[in-house]
């Protein structure tokens, strides 16, 4: 292919949820964008996630990540309609709330403190005792001590959301190349000029690495020791004829149960660090079954559906990397979202698109997610 036909304003490496979100935002700006994916769109963590939008259940203290999560969560209602208009894809956005469960009196005291903290941002959040919990969700075990009710935490279908982002990007002129692996970057002086791939050279003055847990390997070629490492999560799902639960059930110490529109309940997830081996193990699933049935005993009577796993990208300090390479101009990274990749995808797309357009981020956000912090970050 000639240089003109292979030249773009921005090349995005990685066809997962964040790469696709960035492509969507940039394409809407009128930028000429290509997504380069070594396998297929949404083939890794983006299709394995449960899709929880748990801004206030998982992040327990204020800071840049928490504020980013709140902004991301607030975008989903409008985003769902917007993407459906451009693509016809329903991302299965469900907003029926979440229960963060306390299984012991000791944990209950911790969760009650979280309720008081979280009410600073959402006064509808409240503590429910064991009786109130079972009035809301009768299938819950009587042994549960209580829990935090978050009425505004919902969930989506991550693979559909990724496909919708990508299709919407194409609607605005983006190109997608699957089964194409990026081998190295091309530089000229201190500027990135494109990438070498298994299917030829792609010319671009801006490149975004959005390859999740694989970002560190690719970025090492640029001289950056990015502290992103893999954490495997195993999951399974069951099918029920009648709804067993209506809200998402989340136990910090044990597991989560996410009821989907099609009658499936997603149950996950194990956490196994430093492995790209995505096989599902009997031991991992057995542990999840034990934990889930202690929370919702009726699960034992449901129909078995399927098992799967995904590789999450964690960082040394738990914050994602969103920023430009400290040496090479035009080379950006958006990776390391760990368990918040789905939740943060809309705001990640917006922030990275703004960065590439030369717009300055909020100073606190910029300092928190800047790539230069890799020098201080240690696992």
mmCIF file of C-alpha atoms in Angstrom:
data_model
loop_
_atom_site.group_PDB
_atom_site.id
_atom_site.type_symbol
_atom_site.label_atom_id
_atom_site.label_comp_id
_atom_site.label_asym_id
_atom_site.label_seq_id
_atom_site.Cartn_x
_atom_site.Cartn_y
_atom_site.Cartn_z
ATOM 1 C CA UNK A 1 0.000 0.000 0.000
ATOM 2 C CA UNK A 2 1.378 3.464 -0.834
ATOM 3 C CA UNK A 3 2.349 6.014 1.800
ATOM 4 C CA UNK A 4 -0.712 8.202 1.224
ATOM 5 C CA UNK A 5 -3.081 5.267 1.627
ATOM 6 C CA UNK A 6 -1.192 4.149 4.719
ATOM 7 C CA UNK A 7 -0.936 7.550 6.412
ATOM 8 C CA UNK A 8 -3.113 8.608 9.342
ATOM 9 C CA UNK A 9 -3.326 11.403 11.871
ATOM 10 C CA UNK A 10 -3.423 8.896 14.739
ATOM 11 C CA UNK A 11 -2.579 5.194 14.945
ATOM 12 C CA UNK A 12 -4.136 3.426 17.935
ATOM 13 C CA UNK A 13 -2.547 0.126 18.913
ATOM 14 C CA UNK A 14 -5.090 -2.139 20.581
ATOM 15 C CA UNK A 15 -8.691 -2.865 19.654
ATOM 16 C CA UNK A 16 -9.981 -3.225 23.194
ATOM 17 C CA UNK A 17 -12.484 -1.010 24.934
ATOM 18 C CA UNK A 18 -10.171 1.910 25.620
ATOM 19 C CA UNK A 19 -8.483 1.903 22.229
ATOM 20 C CA UNK A 20 -11.901 1.851 20.581
ATOM 21 C CA UNK A 21 -13.208 4.638 22.837
ATOM 22 C CA UNK A 22 -10.210 6.820 21.997
ATOM 23 C CA UNK A 23 -10.730 6.133 18.286
ATOM 24 C CA UNK A 24 -14.379 7.143 18.586
ATOM 25 C CA UNK A 25 -13.611 10.455 20.263
ATOM 26 C CA UNK A 26 -10.792 11.324 17.866
ATOM 27 C CA UNK A 27 -12.854 10.401 14.794
ATOM 28 C CA UNK A 28 -15.669 12.653 15.991
ATOM 29 C CA UNK A 29 -13.109 15.468 16.053
ATOM 30 C CA UNK A 30 -12.419 14.859 12.380
ATOM 31 C CA UNK A 31 -9.053 13.144 12.867
ATOM 32 C CA UNK A 32 -8.025 10.375 10.459
ATOM 33 C CA UNK A 33 -7.637 7.344 12.745
ATOM 34 C CA UNK A 34 -6.657 3.700 12.422
ATOM 35 C CA UNK A 35 -7.088 0.974 15.058
ATOM 36 C CA UNK A 36 -4.448 -1.753 14.802
ATOM 37 C CA UNK A 37 -5.348 -5.004 16.563
ATOM 38 C CA UNK A 38 -3.099 -8.084 16.534
ATOM 39 C CA UNK A 39 -6.087 -10.435 16.901
ATOM 40 C CA UNK A 40 -9.751 -9.333 16.881
ATOM 41 C CA UNK A 41 -11.585 -6.433 18.441
ATOM 42 C CA UNK A 42 -12.487 -6.995 22.108
ATOM 43 C CA UNK A 43 -10.756 -10.380 22.204
ATOM 44 C CA UNK A 44 -9.043 -9.975 25.581
ATOM 45 C CA UNK A 45 -10.106 -8.252 28.836
ATOM 46 C CA UNK A 46 -12.787 -6.215 27.047
ATOM 47 C CA UNK A 47 -14.848 -9.319 26.368
ATOM 48 C CA UNK A 48 -14.051 -11.051 29.660
ATOM 49 C CA UNK A 49 -15.173 -8.326 32.060
ATOM 50 C CA UNK A 50 -18.528 -8.388 33.842
ATOM 51 C CA UNK A 51 -19.153 -4.769 32.881
ATOM 52 C CA UNK A 52 -19.778 -3.319 36.343
ATOM 53 C CA UNK A 53 -19.815 0.480 36.568
ATOM 54 C CA UNK A 54 -18.874 0.406 40.228
ATOM 55 C CA UNK A 55 -17.401 3.859 40.772
ATOM 56 C CA UNK A 56 -18.318 3.998 44.441
ATOM 57 C CA UNK A 57 -18.197 0.344 45.425
ATOM 58 C CA UNK A 58 -14.627 -0.445 44.417
ATOM 59 C CA UNK A 59 -12.832 2.873 44.983
ATOM 60 C CA UNK A 60 -12.980 3.753 48.665
ATOM 61 C CA UNK A 61 -11.079 7.029 48.951
ATOM 62 C CA UNK A 62 -11.112 10.390 47.243
ATOM 63 C CA UNK A 63 -8.452 11.230 44.699
ATOM 64 C CA UNK A 64 -7.921 11.576 40.948
ATOM 65 C CA UNK A 65 -8.934 7.975 40.182
ATOM 66 C CA UNK A 66 -12.162 8.292 42.165
ATOM 67 C CA UNK A 67 -13.067 11.589 40.509
ATOM 68 C CA UNK A 68 -12.272 10.120 37.099
ATOM 69 C CA UNK A 69 -14.495 7.132 37.903
ATOM 70 C CA UNK A 70 -17.413 9.371 38.867
ATOM 71 C CA UNK A 71 -17.056 11.294 35.605
ATOM 72 C CA UNK A 72 -16.897 8.081 33.600
ATOM 73 C CA UNK A 73 -19.939 6.610 35.309
ATOM 74 C CA UNK A 74 -21.977 9.761 34.661
ATOM 75 C CA UNK A 75 -21.369 9.478 30.901
ATOM 76 C CA UNK A 76 -23.014 6.094 30.349
ATOM 77 C CA UNK A 77 -26.680 7.066 30.141
ATOM 78 C CA UNK A 78 -26.092 9.551 27.314
ATOM 79 C CA UNK A 79 -23.402 7.358 25.753
ATOM 80 C CA UNK A 80 -25.768 4.391 25.482
ATOM 81 C CA UNK A 81 -28.236 6.413 23.396
ATOM 82 C CA UNK A 82 -25.492 8.077 21.377
ATOM 83 C CA UNK A 83 -23.800 4.843 20.351
ATOM 84 C CA UNK A 84 -27.117 3.217 19.505
ATOM 85 C CA UNK A 85 -27.913 6.148 17.195
ATOM 86 C CA UNK A 86 -24.622 5.782 15.309
ATOM 87 C CA UNK A 87 -24.330 1.990 15.263
ATOM 88 C CA UNK A 88 -27.624 0.304 16.147
ATOM 89 C CA UNK A 89 -25.779 -1.587 18.901
ATOM 90 C CA UNK A 90 -27.498 -1.793 22.278
ATOM 91 C CA UNK A 91 -24.743 -1.929 24.926
ATOM 92 C CA UNK A 92 -27.228 -3.427 27.451
ATOM 93 C CA UNK A 93 -26.892 -0.557 29.893
ATOM 94 C CA UNK A 94 -28.698 -1.564 33.095
ATOM 95 C CA UNK A 95 -28.971 0.818 36.028
ATOM 96 C CA UNK A 96 -30.638 -1.154 38.834
ATOM 97 C CA UNK A 97 -28.068 -0.471 41.499
ATOM 98 C CA UNK A 98 -25.568 -2.486 43.476
ATOM 99 C CA UNK A 99 -25.373 -3.984 46.961
ATOM 100 C CA UNK A 100 -21.933 -4.043 48.536
ATOM 101 C CA UNK A 101 -22.284 -6.882 51.017
ATOM 102 C CA UNK A 102 -20.853 -7.132 54.528
ATOM 103 C CA UNK A 103 -20.688 -10.762 55.603
ATOM 104 C CA UNK A 104 -19.496 -10.176 59.149
ATOM 105 C CA UNK A 105 -20.067 -7.546 61.839
ATOM 106 C CA UNK A 106 -16.435 -6.476 61.527
ATOM 107 C CA UNK A 107 -16.767 -5.874 57.787
ATOM 108 C CA UNK A 108 -20.132 -4.189 58.409
ATOM 109 C CA UNK A 109 -18.408 -1.478 60.453
ATOM 110 C CA UNK A 110 -15.987 -0.849 57.572
ATOM 111 C CA UNK A 111 -18.814 -0.642 55.027
ATOM 112 C CA UNK A 112 -20.827 1.727 57.232
ATOM 113 C CA UNK A 113 -17.849 4.112 57.180
ATOM 114 C CA UNK A 114 -17.815 3.847 53.391
ATOM 115 C CA UNK A 115 -21.515 4.753 53.305
ATOM 116 C CA UNK A 116 -20.822 7.943 55.257
ATOM 117 C CA UNK A 117 -17.947 8.825 52.923
ATOM 118 C CA UNK A 118 -19.766 8.030 49.676
ATOM 119 C CA UNK A 119 -22.828 10.057 50.653
ATOM 120 C CA UNK A 120 -20.676 13.168 50.121
ATOM 121 C CA UNK A 121 -21.114 12.517 46.400
ATOM 122 C CA UNK A 122 -24.392 10.639 46.284
ATOM 123 C CA UNK A 123 -26.894 11.200 49.121
ATOM 124 C CA UNK A 124 -29.076 8.334 47.843
ATOM 125 C CA UNK A 125 -26.477 5.793 49.016
ATOM 126 C CA UNK A 126 -27.527 4.140 52.258
ATOM 127 C CA UNK A 127 -26.846 1.306 54.699
ATOM 128 C CA UNK A 128 -29.287 -1.616 54.765
ATOM 129 C CA UNK A 129 -29.387 -4.100 57.613
ATOM 130 C CA UNK A 130 -29.779 -7.845 57.047
ATOM 131 C CA UNK A 131 -33.583 -7.723 57.057
ATOM 132 C CA UNK A 132 -33.738 -4.763 54.640
ATOM 133 C CA UNK A 133 -31.281 -6.481 52.316
ATOM 134 C CA UNK A 134 -33.411 -9.608 52.064
ATOM 135 C CA UNK A 135 -36.531 -7.522 51.488
ATOM 136 C CA UNK A 136 -34.759 -6.106 48.444
ATOM 137 C CA UNK A 137 -33.081 -9.368 47.401
ATOM 138 C CA UNK A 138 -34.881 -12.367 49.006
ATOM 139 C CA UNK A 139 -32.347 -14.836 47.560
ATOM 140 C CA UNK A 140 -29.538 -13.442 49.709
ATOM 141 C CA UNK A 141 -28.320 -15.627 52.555
ATOM 142 C CA UNK A 142 -29.689 -14.722 56.024
ATOM 143 C CA UNK A 143 -26.085 -14.836 57.264
ATOM 144 C CA UNK A 144 -25.272 -11.560 55.505
ATOM 145 C CA UNK A 145 -24.939 -8.806 58.132
ATOM 146 C CA UNK A 146 -25.906 -5.887 55.934
ATOM 147 C CA UNK A 147 -24.659 -3.832 53.051
ATOM 148 C CA UNK A 148 -24.282 -0.524 51.229
ATOM 149 C CA UNK A 149 -26.956 0.165 48.636
ATOM 150 C CA UNK A 150 -25.696 2.143 45.651
ATOM 151 C CA UNK A 151 -28.760 2.876 43.498
ATOM 152 C CA UNK A 152 -26.770 4.545 40.717
ATOM 153 C CA UNK A 153 -24.209 1.794 40.042
ATOM 154 C CA UNK A 154 -25.100 -0.167 36.910
ATOM 155 C CA UNK A 155 -23.483 -2.400 34.326
ATOM 156 C CA UNK A 156 -23.118 -2.896 30.562
ATOM 157 C CA UNK A 157 -22.139 -5.677 28.166
ATOM 158 C CA UNK A 158 -18.423 -4.898 27.601
ATOM 159 C CA UNK A 159 -17.988 -6.680 24.261
ATOM 160 C CA UNK A 160 -21.008 -4.826 22.852
ATOM 161 C CA UNK A 161 -19.672 -1.526 24.195
ATOM 162 C CA UNK A 162 -16.285 -2.137 22.555
ATOM 163 C CA UNK A 163 -17.901 -3.048 19.235
ATOM 164 C CA UNK A 164 -20.132 0.031 19.471
ATOM 165 C CA UNK A 165 -17.169 2.344 20.102
ATOM 166 C CA UNK A 166 -15.307 0.826 17.155
ATOM 167 C CA UNK A 167 -18.295 0.892 14.796
ATOM 168 C CA UNK A 168 -19.052 4.488 15.766
ATOM 169 C CA UNK A 169 -15.422 5.386 15.029
ATOM 170 C CA UNK A 170 -15.813 3.809 11.587
ATOM 171 C CA UNK A 171 -19.037 5.812 11.135
ATOM 172 C CA UNK A 172 -16.899 8.933 11.513
ATOM 173 C CA UNK A 173 -14.228 7.673 9.112
ATOM 174 C CA UNK A 174 -11.858 5.496 11.155
ATOM 175 C CA UNK A 175 -10.232 2.355 9.753
ATOM 176 C CA UNK A 176 -9.743 -0.935 11.603
ATOM 177 C CA UNK A 177 -7.061 -3.505 10.834
ATOM 178 C CA UNK A 178 -7.373 -6.750 12.715
ATOM 179 C CA UNK A 179 -4.851 -9.616 12.693
ATOM 180 C CA UNK A 180 -2.084 -7.035 12.422
ATOM 181 C CA UNK A 181 0.648 -6.916 15.071
ATOM 182 C CA UNK A 182 2.768 -3.842 15.742
ATOM 183 C CA UNK A 183 6.428 -4.835 15.835
ATOM 184 C CA UNK A 184 8.144 -1.513 16.578
ATOM 185 C CA UNK A 185 7.842 2.252 16.431
ATOM 186 C CA UNK A 186 9.343 4.509 13.780
ATOM 187 C CA UNK A 187 11.133 7.655 14.984
ATOM 188 C CA UNK A 188 12.621 10.712 13.347
ATOM 189 C CA UNK A 189 14.691 12.958 15.616
ATOM 190 C CA UNK A 190 12.582 13.114 18.806
ATOM 191 C CA UNK A 191 9.235 12.483 17.084
ATOM 192 C CA UNK A 192 7.326 9.243 16.512
ATOM 193 C CA UNK A 193 6.506 8.897 12.810
ATOM 194 C CA UNK A 194 4.572 5.637 12.674
ATOM 195 C CA UNK A 195 4.792 1.914 13.346
ATOM 196 C CA UNK A 196 6.115 -1.205 11.657
ATOM 197 C CA UNK A 197 3.554 -4.015 11.570
ATOM 198 C CA UNK A 198 3.296 -7.559 10.298
ATOM 199 C CA UNK A 199 1.361 -6.095 7.358
ATOM 200 C CA UNK A 200 3.629 -3.189 6.505
ATOM 201 C CA UNK A 201 4.395 0.322 7.704
ATOM 202 C CA UNK A 202 1.740 2.730 8.946
ATOM 203 C CA UNK A 203 2.701 6.405 8.959
ATOM 204 C CA UNK A 204 1.400 8.616 11.753
ATOM 205 C CA UNK A 205 2.715 11.533 13.818
ATOM 206 C CA UNK A 206 0.668 10.401 16.807
ATOM 207 C CA UNK A 207 0.532 6.853 18.154
ATOM 208 C CA UNK A 208 -1.483 5.623 21.145
ATOM 209 C CA UNK A 209 -0.590 2.368 22.901
ATOM 210 C CA UNK A 210 -3.789 0.920 24.374
ATOM 211 C CA UNK A 211 -2.803 -2.725 24.672
ATOM 212 C CA UNK A 212 -3.787 -3.345 28.288
ATOM 213 C CA UNK A 213 -1.606 -5.846 30.123
ATOM 214 C CA UNK A 214 0.638 -6.129 27.056
ATOM 215 C CA UNK A 215 1.560 -2.412 27.103
ATOM 216 C CA UNK A 216 4.783 -2.880 29.072
ATOM 217 C CA UNK A 217 6.240 -5.265 26.504
ATOM 218 C CA UNK A 218 5.548 -2.935 23.592
ATOM 219 C CA UNK A 219 6.668 0.200 25.433
ATOM 220 C CA UNK A 220 9.988 -1.378 26.441
ATOM 221 C CA UNK A 221 10.964 -0.983 22.786
ATOM 222 C CA UNK A 222 10.692 2.784 23.306
ATOM 223 C CA UNK A 223 12.993 2.716 26.330
ATOM 224 C CA UNK A 224 10.181 3.083 28.875
ATOM 225 C CA UNK A 225 9.961 0.623 31.753
ATOM 226 C CA UNK A 226 6.202 0.845 32.180
ATOM 227 C CA UNK A 227 4.980 -0.817 35.381
ATOM 228 C CA UNK A 228 1.986 -2.650 33.923
ATOM 229 C CA UNK A 229 1.562 -6.315 34.776
ATOM 230 C CA UNK A 230 -1.110 -8.986 34.147
ATOM 231 C CA UNK A 231 -3.683 -10.210 36.664
ATOM 232 C CA UNK A 232 -5.789 -13.145 35.487
ATOM 233 C CA UNK A 233 -9.434 -13.347 36.462
ATOM 234 C CA UNK A 234 -11.584 -16.475 36.056
ATOM 235 C CA UNK A 235 -15.386 -16.244 35.822
ATOM 236 C CA UNK A 236 -18.445 -18.386 35.199
ATOM 237 C CA UNK A 237 -22.100 -17.761 34.487
ATOM 238 C CA UNK A 238 -25.413 -19.423 35.245
ATOM 239 C CA UNK A 239 -28.832 -19.144 33.603
ATOM 240 C CA UNK A 240 -32.109 -18.820 35.485
ATOM 241 C CA UNK A 241 -35.687 -19.166 34.229
ATOM 242 C CA UNK A 242 -36.880 -16.457 36.617
ATOM 243 C CA UNK A 243 -34.756 -13.557 37.915
ATOM 244 C CA UNK A 244 -32.839 -14.726 40.976
ATOM 245 C CA UNK A 245 -31.418 -11.292 41.798
ATOM 246 C CA UNK A 246 -32.140 -7.842 40.362
ATOM 247 C CA UNK A 247 -29.230 -5.782 41.651
ATOM 248 C CA UNK A 248 -25.538 -6.491 41.343
ATOM 249 C CA UNK A 249 -24.196 -8.233 44.467
ATOM 250 C CA UNK A 250 -20.618 -7.249 45.278
ATOM 251 C CA UNK A 251 -18.506 -8.681 48.083
ATOM 252 C CA UNK A 252 -15.106 -7.079 48.420
ATOM 253 C CA UNK A 253 -13.608 -10.141 50.051
ATOM 254 C CA UNK A 254 -15.239 -12.857 47.983
ATOM 255 C CA UNK A 255 -16.895 -12.345 44.579
ATOM 256 C CA UNK A 256 -19.494 -10.464 42.543
ATOM 257 C CA UNK A 257 -22.762 -11.517 40.887
ATOM 258 C CA UNK A 258 -24.029 -9.439 37.962
ATOM 259 C CA UNK A 259 -27.539 -10.183 36.577
ATOM 260 C CA UNK A 260 -27.642 -9.604 32.813
ATOM 261 C CA UNK A 261 -30.660 -8.832 30.646
ATOM 262 C CA UNK A 262 -30.610 -12.235 28.944
ATOM 263 C CA UNK A 263 -31.108 -14.095 32.242
ATOM 264 C CA UNK A 264 -27.447 -14.921 32.781
ATOM 265 C CA UNK A 265 -25.723 -14.090 36.045
ATOM 266 C CA UNK A 266 -21.997 -13.413 35.697
ATOM 267 C CA UNK A 267 -19.997 -14.588 38.707
ATOM 268 C CA UNK A 268 -16.369 -13.681 39.245
ATOM 269 C CA UNK A 269 -13.556 -13.252 39.678
ATOM 270 C CA UNK A 270 -10.315 -14.811 40.845
ATOM 271 C CA UNK A 271 -7.115 -12.739 40.887
ATOM 272 C CA UNK A 272 -3.879 -14.421 39.849
ATOM 273 C CA UNK A 273 -0.950 -12.062 39.340
ATOM 274 C CA UNK A 274 1.874 -12.123 36.796
ATOM 275 C CA UNK A 275 0.456 -14.578 34.288
ATOM 276 C CA UNK A 276 -0.710 -14.332 30.696
ATOM 277 C CA UNK A 277 -1.924 -17.933 30.848
ATOM 278 C CA UNK A 278 -5.665 -17.576 30.282
ATOM 279 C CA UNK A 279 -6.712 -21.147 30.988
ATOM 280 C CA UNK A 280 -9.632 -21.620 33.377
ATOM 281 C CA UNK A 281 -8.823 -23.881 36.325
ATOM 282 C CA UNK A 282 -11.183 -26.172 38.274
ATOM 283 C CA UNK A 283 -9.742 -24.794 41.513
ATOM 284 C CA UNK A 284 -10.523 -21.210 40.566
ATOM 285 C CA UNK A 285 -14.099 -21.978 39.555
ATOM 286 C CA UNK A 286 -14.656 -24.170 42.615
ATOM 287 C CA UNK A 287 -13.604 -21.276 44.850
ATOM 288 C CA UNK A 288 -16.035 -18.916 43.098
ATOM 289 C CA UNK A 289 -18.895 -21.420 43.359
ATOM 290 C CA UNK A 290 -18.283 -21.817 47.091
ATOM 291 C CA UNK A 291 -18.192 -18.051 47.648
ATOM 292 C CA UNK A 292 -21.211 -17.312 45.467
ATOM 293 C CA UNK A 293 -23.432 -20.005 46.997
ATOM 294 C CA UNK A 294 -22.641 -18.702 50.477
ATOM 295 C CA UNK A 295 -24.075 -15.357 49.370
ATOM 296 C CA UNK A 296 -26.956 -16.686 47.234
ATOM 297 C CA UNK A 297 -27.657 -20.368 48.057
ATOM 298 C CA UNK A 298 -30.180 -20.779 45.180
ATOM 299 C CA UNK A 299 -27.284 -20.634 42.726
ATOM 300 C CA UNK A 300 -26.869 -24.367 43.317
ATOM 301 C CA UNK A 301 -30.212 -24.946 41.536
ATOM 302 C CA UNK A 302 -29.446 -22.786 38.459
ATOM 303 C CA UNK A 303 -28.403 -24.007 35.016
ATOM 304 C CA UNK A 304 -24.669 -23.978 34.302
ATOM 305 C CA UNK A 305 -23.839 -21.738 31.321
ATOM 306 C CA UNK A 306 -20.112 -21.194 30.640
ATOM 307 C CA UNK A 307 -16.648 -20.362 32.012
ATOM 308 C CA UNK A 308 -14.005 -17.915 30.799
ATOM 309 C CA UNK A 309 -11.044 -15.832 31.898
ATOM 310 C CA UNK A 310 -9.443 -12.488 31.140
ATOM 311 C CA UNK A 311 -6.115 -10.753 31.724
ATOM 312 C CA UNK A 312 -6.468 -7.429 33.541
ATOM 313 C CA UNK A 313 -3.737 -4.747 33.356
ATOM 314 C CA UNK A 314 -2.619 -3.601 36.819
ATOM 315 C CA UNK A 315 0.034 -0.990 37.620
ATOM 316 C CA UNK A 316 2.475 -0.631 40.477
ATOM 317 C CA UNK A 317 0.495 2.120 42.203
ATOM 318 C CA UNK A 318 -2.983 1.137 41.017
ATOM 319 C CA UNK A 319 -3.430 4.155 38.730
ATOM 320 C CA UNK A 320 -3.713 3.860 34.942
ATOM 321 C CA UNK A 321 -1.195 5.533 32.652
ATOM 322 C CA UNK A 322 -2.670 8.280 30.480
ATOM 323 C CA UNK A 323 -0.094 10.511 28.868
ATOM 324 C CA UNK A 324 2.706 11.223 26.451
ATOM 325 C CA UNK A 325 6.063 9.485 26.419
ATOM 326 C CA UNK A 326 8.672 11.533 28.349
ATOM 327 C CA UNK A 327 11.103 11.300 25.431
ATOM 328 C CA UNK A 328 9.287 10.648 22.147
ATOM 329 C CA UNK A 329 6.835 13.319 21.047
ATOM 330 C CA UNK A 330 3.554 12.020 19.710
ATOM 331 C CA UNK A 331 3.799 8.637 21.474
ATOM 332 C CA UNK A 332 1.023 8.219 24.037
ATOM 333 C CA UNK A 333 -0.094 5.458 26.399
ATOM 334 C CA UNK A 334 -3.543 4.612 27.779
ATOM 335 C CA UNK A 335 -3.169 1.425 29.798
ATOM 336 C CA UNK A 336 -3.287 -0.076 33.277
ATOM 337 C CA UNK A 337 -6.988 0.350 34.124
ATOM 338 C CA UNK A 338 -7.110 -2.958 36.054
ATOM 339 C CA UNK A 339 -10.700 -3.633 37.271
ATOM 340 C CA UNK A 340 -11.966 -0.233 36.089
ATOM 341 C CA UNK A 341 -11.412 -0.482 32.342
ATOM 342 C CA UNK A 342 -15.102 -0.593 31.401
ATOM 343 C CA UNK A 343 -16.091 2.113 33.862
ATOM 344 C CA UNK A 344 -13.290 4.444 32.761
ATOM 345 C CA UNK A 345 -13.570 3.815 29.015
ATOM 346 C CA UNK A 346 -15.769 6.838 28.127
ATOM 347 C CA UNK A 347 -13.689 9.333 30.101
ATOM 348 C CA UNK A 348 -10.420 7.723 28.946
ATOM 349 C CA UNK A 349 -11.467 8.255 25.335
ATOM 350 C CA UNK A 350 -12.312 11.890 26.017
ATOM 351 C CA UNK A 351 -9.160 12.655 28.017
ATOM 352 C CA UNK A 352 -6.752 11.028 25.576
ATOM 353 C CA UNK A 353 -8.441 12.682 22.599
ATOM 354 C CA UNK A 354 -8.049 16.027 24.380
ATOM 355 C CA UNK A 355 -4.376 15.291 25.108
ATOM 356 C CA UNK A 356 -3.694 14.518 21.465
ATOM 357 C CA UNK A 357 -5.471 17.716 20.464
ATOM 358 C CA UNK A 358 -3.110 19.676 22.723
ATOM 359 C CA UNK A 359 -5.687 20.521 25.349
ATOM 360 C CA UNK A 360 -4.339 20.718 28.887
ATOM 361 C CA UNK A 361 -5.868 18.421 31.469
ATOM 362 C CA UNK A 362 -6.779 19.433 34.980
ATOM 363 C CA UNK A 363 -3.458 19.783 36.833
ATOM 364 C CA UNK A 364 -4.312 17.176 39.483
ATOM 365 C CA UNK A 365 -5.408 14.630 36.871
ATOM 366 C CA UNK A 366 -2.371 15.288 34.729
ATOM 367 C CA UNK A 367 0.114 14.825 37.570
ATOM 368 C CA UNK A 368 -1.626 11.655 38.783
ATOM 369 C CA UNK A 369 -1.677 9.821 35.464
ATOM 370 C CA UNK A 370 1.485 11.221 33.859
ATOM 371 C CA UNK A 371 3.856 8.632 32.397
ATOM 372 C CA UNK A 372 6.898 10.149 34.123
ATOM 373 C CA UNK A 373 5.689 8.706 37.426
ATOM 374 C CA UNK A 374 6.933 5.297 36.248
ATOM 375 C CA UNK A 375 10.311 6.304 37.679
ATOM 376 C CA UNK A 376 8.908 6.302 41.209
ATOM 377 C CA UNK A 377 6.373 3.484 40.795
ATOM 378 C CA UNK A 378 7.417 0.105 42.159
ATOM 379 C CA UNK A 379 5.468 -3.079 42.722
#
